[in-house]
Coordinates of C-alpha atoms in Angstrom, one line a residue:
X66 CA 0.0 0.0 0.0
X67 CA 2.9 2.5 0.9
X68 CA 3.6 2.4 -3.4
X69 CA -0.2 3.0 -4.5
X70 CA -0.5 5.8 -1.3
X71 CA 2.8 7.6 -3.3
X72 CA 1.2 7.0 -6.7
X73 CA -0.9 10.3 -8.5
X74 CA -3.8 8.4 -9.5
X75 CA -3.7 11.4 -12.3
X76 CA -0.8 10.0 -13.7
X77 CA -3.1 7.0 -14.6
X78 CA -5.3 9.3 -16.0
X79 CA -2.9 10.2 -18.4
X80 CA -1.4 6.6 -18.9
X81 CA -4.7 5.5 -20.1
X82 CA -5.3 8.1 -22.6
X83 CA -1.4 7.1 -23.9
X84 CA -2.2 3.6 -23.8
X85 CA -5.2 4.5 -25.4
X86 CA -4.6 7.5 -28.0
X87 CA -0.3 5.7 -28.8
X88 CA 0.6 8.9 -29.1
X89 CA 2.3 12.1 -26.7
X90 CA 0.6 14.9 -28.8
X91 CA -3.2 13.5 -29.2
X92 CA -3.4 12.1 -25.7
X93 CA -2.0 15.5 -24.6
X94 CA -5.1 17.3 -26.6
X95 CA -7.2 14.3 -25.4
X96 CA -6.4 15.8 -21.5
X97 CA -6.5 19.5 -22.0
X98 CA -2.8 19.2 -21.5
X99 CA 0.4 20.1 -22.8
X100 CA 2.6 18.5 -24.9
X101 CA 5.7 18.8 -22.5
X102 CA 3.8 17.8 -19.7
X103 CA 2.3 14.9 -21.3
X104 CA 6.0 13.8 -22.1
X105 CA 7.1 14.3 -18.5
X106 CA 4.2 11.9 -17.3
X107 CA 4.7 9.6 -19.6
X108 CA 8.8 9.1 -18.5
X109 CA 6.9 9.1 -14.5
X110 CA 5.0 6.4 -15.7
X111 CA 8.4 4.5 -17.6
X112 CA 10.0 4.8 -14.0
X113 CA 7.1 3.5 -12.1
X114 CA 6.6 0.3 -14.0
X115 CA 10.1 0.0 -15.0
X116 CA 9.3 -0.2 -18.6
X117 CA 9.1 2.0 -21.6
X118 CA 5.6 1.4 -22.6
X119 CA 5.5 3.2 -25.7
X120 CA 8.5 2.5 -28.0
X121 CA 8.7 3.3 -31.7
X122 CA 8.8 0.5 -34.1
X123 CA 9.1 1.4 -37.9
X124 CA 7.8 5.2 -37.5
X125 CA 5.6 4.2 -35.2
X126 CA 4.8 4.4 -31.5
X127 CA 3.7 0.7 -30.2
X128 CA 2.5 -0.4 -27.0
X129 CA 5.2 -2.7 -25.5
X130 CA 4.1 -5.9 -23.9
X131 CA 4.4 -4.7 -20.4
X132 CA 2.1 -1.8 -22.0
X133 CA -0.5 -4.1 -23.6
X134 CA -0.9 -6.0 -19.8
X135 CA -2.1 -2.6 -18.4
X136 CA -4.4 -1.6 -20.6
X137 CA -7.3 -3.6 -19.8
X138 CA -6.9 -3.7 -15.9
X139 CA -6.1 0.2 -16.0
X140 CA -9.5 1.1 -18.1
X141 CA -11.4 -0.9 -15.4
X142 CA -9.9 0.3 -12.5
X143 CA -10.6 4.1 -13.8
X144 CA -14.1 3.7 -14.3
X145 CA -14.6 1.8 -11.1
X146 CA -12.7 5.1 -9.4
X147 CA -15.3 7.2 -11.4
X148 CA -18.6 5.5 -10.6
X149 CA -17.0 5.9 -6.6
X150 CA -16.2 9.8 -7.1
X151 CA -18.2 11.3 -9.7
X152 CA -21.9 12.6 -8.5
X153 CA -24.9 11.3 -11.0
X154 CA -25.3 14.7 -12.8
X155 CA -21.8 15.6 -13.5
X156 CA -21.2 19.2 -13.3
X157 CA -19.2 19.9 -16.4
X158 CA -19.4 23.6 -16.0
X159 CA -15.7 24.0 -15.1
X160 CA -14.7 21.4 -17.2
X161 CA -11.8 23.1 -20.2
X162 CA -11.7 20.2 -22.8
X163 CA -11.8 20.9 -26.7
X164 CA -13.8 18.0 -28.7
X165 CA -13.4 17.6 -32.1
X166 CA -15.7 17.0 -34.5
X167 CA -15.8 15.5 -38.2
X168 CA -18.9 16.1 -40.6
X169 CA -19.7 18.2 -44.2
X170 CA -20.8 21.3 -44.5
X171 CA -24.4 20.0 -44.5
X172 CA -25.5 19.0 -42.1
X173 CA -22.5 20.8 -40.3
X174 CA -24.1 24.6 -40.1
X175 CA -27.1 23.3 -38.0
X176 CA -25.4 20.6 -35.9
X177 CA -22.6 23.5 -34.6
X178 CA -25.3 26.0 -34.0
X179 CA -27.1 23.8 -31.8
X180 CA -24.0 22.7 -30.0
X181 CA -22.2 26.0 -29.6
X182 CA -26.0 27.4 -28.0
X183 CA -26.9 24.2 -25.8
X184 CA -23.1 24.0 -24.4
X185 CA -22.5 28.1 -23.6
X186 CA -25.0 26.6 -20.8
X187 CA -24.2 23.3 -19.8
X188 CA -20.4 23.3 -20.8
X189 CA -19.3 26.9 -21.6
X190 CA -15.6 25.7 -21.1
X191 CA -15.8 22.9 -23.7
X192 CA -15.0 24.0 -27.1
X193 CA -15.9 22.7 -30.2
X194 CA -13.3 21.9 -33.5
X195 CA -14.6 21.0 -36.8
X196 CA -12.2 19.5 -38.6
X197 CA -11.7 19.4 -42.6
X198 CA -14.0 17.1 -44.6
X199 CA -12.6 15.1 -47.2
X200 CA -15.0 11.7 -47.2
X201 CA -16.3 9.0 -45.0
X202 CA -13.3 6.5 -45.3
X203 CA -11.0 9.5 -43.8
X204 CA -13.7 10.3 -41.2
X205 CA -13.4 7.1 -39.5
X206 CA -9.8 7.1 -39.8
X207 CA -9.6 10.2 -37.9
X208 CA -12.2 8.5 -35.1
X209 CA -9.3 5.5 -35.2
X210 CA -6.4 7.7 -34.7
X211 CA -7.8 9.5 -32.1
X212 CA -7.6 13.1 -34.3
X213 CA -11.7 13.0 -34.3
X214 CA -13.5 12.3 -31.2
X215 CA -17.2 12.1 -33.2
X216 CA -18.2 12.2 -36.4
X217 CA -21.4 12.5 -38.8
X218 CA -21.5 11.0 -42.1
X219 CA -22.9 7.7 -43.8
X220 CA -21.1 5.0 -42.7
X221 CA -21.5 1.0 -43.7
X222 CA -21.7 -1.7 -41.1
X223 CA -18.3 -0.7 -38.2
X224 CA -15.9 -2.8 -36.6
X225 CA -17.1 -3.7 -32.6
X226 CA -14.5 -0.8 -31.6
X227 CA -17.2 1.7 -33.0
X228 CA -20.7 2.8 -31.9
X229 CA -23.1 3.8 -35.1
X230 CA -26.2 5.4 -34.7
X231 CA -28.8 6.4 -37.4
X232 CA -29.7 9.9 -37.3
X233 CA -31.7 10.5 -40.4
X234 CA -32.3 9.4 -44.1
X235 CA -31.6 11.9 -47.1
X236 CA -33.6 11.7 -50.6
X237 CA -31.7 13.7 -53.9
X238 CA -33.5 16.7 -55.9
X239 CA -32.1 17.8 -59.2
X240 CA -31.4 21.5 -59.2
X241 CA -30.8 24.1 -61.4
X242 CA -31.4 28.0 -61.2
X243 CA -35.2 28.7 -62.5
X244 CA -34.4 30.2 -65.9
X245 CA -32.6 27.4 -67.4
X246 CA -33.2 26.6 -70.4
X247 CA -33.6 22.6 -69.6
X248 CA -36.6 23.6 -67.1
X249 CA -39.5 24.0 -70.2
X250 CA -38.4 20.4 -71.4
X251 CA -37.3 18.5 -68.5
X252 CA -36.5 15.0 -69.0
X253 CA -33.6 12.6 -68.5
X254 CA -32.2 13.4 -71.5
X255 CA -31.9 17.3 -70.9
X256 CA -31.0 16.2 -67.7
X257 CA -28.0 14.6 -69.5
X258 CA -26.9 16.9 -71.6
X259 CA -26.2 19.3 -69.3
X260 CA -22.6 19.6 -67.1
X261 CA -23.1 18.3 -63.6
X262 CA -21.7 19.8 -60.3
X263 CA -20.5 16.8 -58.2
X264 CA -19.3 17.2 -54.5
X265 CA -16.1 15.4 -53.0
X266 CA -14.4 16.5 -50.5
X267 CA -11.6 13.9 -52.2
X268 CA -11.9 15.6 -55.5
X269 CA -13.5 12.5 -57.2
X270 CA -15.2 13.3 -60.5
X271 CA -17.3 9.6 -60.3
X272 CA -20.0 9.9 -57.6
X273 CA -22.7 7.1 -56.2
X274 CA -25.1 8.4 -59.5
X275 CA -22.1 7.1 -62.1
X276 CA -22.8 3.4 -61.0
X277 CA -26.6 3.6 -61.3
X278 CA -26.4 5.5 -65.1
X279 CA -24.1 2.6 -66.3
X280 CA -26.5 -0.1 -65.4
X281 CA -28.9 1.9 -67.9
X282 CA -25.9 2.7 -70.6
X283 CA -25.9 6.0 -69.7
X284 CA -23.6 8.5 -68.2
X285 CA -23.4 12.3 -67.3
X286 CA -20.5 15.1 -68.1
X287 CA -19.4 16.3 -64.6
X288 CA -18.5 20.2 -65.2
X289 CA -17.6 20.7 -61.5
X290 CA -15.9 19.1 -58.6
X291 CA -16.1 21.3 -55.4
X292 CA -15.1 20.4 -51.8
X293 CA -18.6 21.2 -49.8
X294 CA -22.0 21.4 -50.5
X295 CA -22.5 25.3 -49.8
X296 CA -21.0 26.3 -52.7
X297 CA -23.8 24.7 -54.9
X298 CA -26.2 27.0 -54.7
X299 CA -24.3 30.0 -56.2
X300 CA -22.5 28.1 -58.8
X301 CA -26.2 26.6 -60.3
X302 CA -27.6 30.2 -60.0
X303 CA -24.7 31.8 -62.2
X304 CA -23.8 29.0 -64.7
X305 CA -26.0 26.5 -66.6
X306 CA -25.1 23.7 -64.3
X307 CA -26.8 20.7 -62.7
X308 CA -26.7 19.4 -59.6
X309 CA -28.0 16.0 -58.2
X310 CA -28.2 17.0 -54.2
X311 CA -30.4 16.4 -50.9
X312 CA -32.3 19.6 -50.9
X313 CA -31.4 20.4 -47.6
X314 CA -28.6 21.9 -49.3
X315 CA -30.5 24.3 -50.7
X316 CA -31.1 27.5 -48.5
X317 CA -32.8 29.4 -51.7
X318 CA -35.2 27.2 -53.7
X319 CA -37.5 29.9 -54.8
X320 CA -34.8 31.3 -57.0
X321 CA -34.4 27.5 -58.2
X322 CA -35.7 25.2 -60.1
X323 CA -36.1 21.5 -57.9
X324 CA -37.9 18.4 -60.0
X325 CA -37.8 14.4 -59.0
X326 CA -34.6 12.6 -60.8
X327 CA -35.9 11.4 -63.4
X328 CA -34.1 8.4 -62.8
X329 CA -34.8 6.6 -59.7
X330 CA -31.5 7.0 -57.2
X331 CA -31.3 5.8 -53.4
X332 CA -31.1 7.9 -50.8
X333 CA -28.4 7.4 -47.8
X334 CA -28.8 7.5 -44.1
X335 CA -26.8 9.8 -41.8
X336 CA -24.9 8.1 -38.9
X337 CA -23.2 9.7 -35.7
X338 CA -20.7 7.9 -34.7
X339 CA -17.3 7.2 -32.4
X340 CA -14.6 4.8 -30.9
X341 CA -15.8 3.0 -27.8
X342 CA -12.5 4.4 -26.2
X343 CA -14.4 7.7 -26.3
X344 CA -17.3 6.1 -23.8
X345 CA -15.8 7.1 -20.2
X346 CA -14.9 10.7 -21.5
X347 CA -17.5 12.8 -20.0
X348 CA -17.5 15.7 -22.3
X349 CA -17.6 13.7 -25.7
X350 CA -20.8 11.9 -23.8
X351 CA -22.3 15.1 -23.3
X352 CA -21.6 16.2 -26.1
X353 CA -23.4 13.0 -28.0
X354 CA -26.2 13.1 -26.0
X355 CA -26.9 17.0 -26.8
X356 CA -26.3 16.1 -30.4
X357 CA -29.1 12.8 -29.9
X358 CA -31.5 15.1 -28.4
X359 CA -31.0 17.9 -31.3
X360 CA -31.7 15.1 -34.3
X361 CA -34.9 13.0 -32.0
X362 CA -36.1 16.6 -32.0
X363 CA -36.2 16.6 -35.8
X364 CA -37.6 13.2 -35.4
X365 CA -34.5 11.4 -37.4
X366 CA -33.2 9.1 -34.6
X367 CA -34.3 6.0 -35.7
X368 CA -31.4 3.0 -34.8
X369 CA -28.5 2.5 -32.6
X370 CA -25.7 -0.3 -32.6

């Protein structure tokens, strides 16, 4: 007992998030902490096991063995410490943690607004980073590496490391500003003879469409790649462009011309999702459940894995 009454239980706090995040500068933004003093308790950890823990293998940091023993054992032990000290309703008031998020443009506007209003009350220490979107594929790469703690985008069945949930279910609109000259005549072959506007945060000119038009022995002209959906809208109402897109998109449909697809397309369902590492950190559980409430109020929650 005289070793465990020396021992910070911070400094598990911060071995688990190393353990956890493999890397000094992640689990340092993990904690709120700096990088130097993330080092520092990270070489007090190396002296009290005796071990280095974290070593780097072919430009990477690794878990050693002694490392890979703890990591279970320490997770438990934490959260058994937190359901002993922590109060049912968790004051996060005084809380300073920065959680970052991953998501387009659309439905990204909305989803911050909310978050940024609801947590100047609950949280007003907390802040909020939205990172970059490229595509789906790099957002869950960014929940696995620890540089995203939640994201929002469509996602296909995940690994067991990963909570999904289903937030809503988008349908596509063609668009085009209301004085184009394919709106007197439309049909799927005006539809096809004018450049489309395609949106890839990736810059890929083939889209989810390109696959369904094949099947038919069709395909479109893509005029356009652009990196987020809000620059649609202005580029259809000053060019002669297309675009296929969920209309929720679209902040100015009066000044635009909406019709069905003429061919049929599926729509996609919107997930929220995150790395089951992420389910003892208070903050990112608040700030999932505020973002649960937010989309059941639209009336989109509709599954969770």
């Amino acid at each position: 007992m005289a070793n465990l009454r020396s021992l910070d239980l911070n400094l598990l706090v911060v071995l688990h998030a190393l353990l956890e995040e493999r890397h000094v500068t992640r689990a340092a933004r993990r904690l709120a902490l700096s990088q130097p003093a993330t080092s520092n308790a990270l070489d007090r950890c190396r002296h009290v096991f005796d071990d280095p823990l974290l070593e780097r293998v072919a430009g990477e940091m690794r878990l050693t063995a002694k490392a890979q023993s703890l990591k279970e054992p320490l997770s438990q032990a934490l959260l058994a410490i937190s359901a002993v000290v922590e109060t049912p309703q968790t004051n996060l008031t005084h809380i300073r943690q920065t959680v970052h998020l991953v998501m387009a443009d659309q439905p990204g506007l909305a989803v911050m607004t909310h978050l940024l209003t609801k947590l100047s009350t609950s949280a007003p220490k907390v802040n909020l980073a939205l990172l970059p979107w490229r595509s789906s594929k790099d957002a869950l790469h960014r929940l696995e590496n620890g540089e995203a703690d939640i994201a929002i985008s469509t996602f296909p069945a995940l690994p067991p490391e990963f909570h999904r949930q289903e937030i809503g279910h988008e349908g596509y609109v063609v668009a085009m500003r209301a004085s184009h000259p394919a709106v007197q005549k439309f049909n799927v072959d005006e539809w096809l003879a004018w450049p489309h506007i395609v949106v890839s945060g990736e810059g890929n000119i083939r889209g989810s469409l390109e696959e369904v038009l094949a099947q038919q022995g069709k395909a479109r002209h893509v005029g356009a790649v652009v990196p987020n959906f809000t620059m649609i809208e202005p580029l259809l109402k000053a060019t002669d462009m297309i675009a296929i897109t969920p209309i929720n998109c679209l902040s100015d449909t009066q000044s635009l011309a909406i019709f069905e697809p003429p061919t049929p397309l599926p729509g996609f369902s919107l997930h929220l999702a995150w790395h089951t590492r992420r389910d003892s950190d208070l903050v990112v559980k608040h700030v999932i459940e505020t973002l649960r409430s937010f989309f059941q109020k639209e009336g989109n929650v509709t599954s969770v894995r």
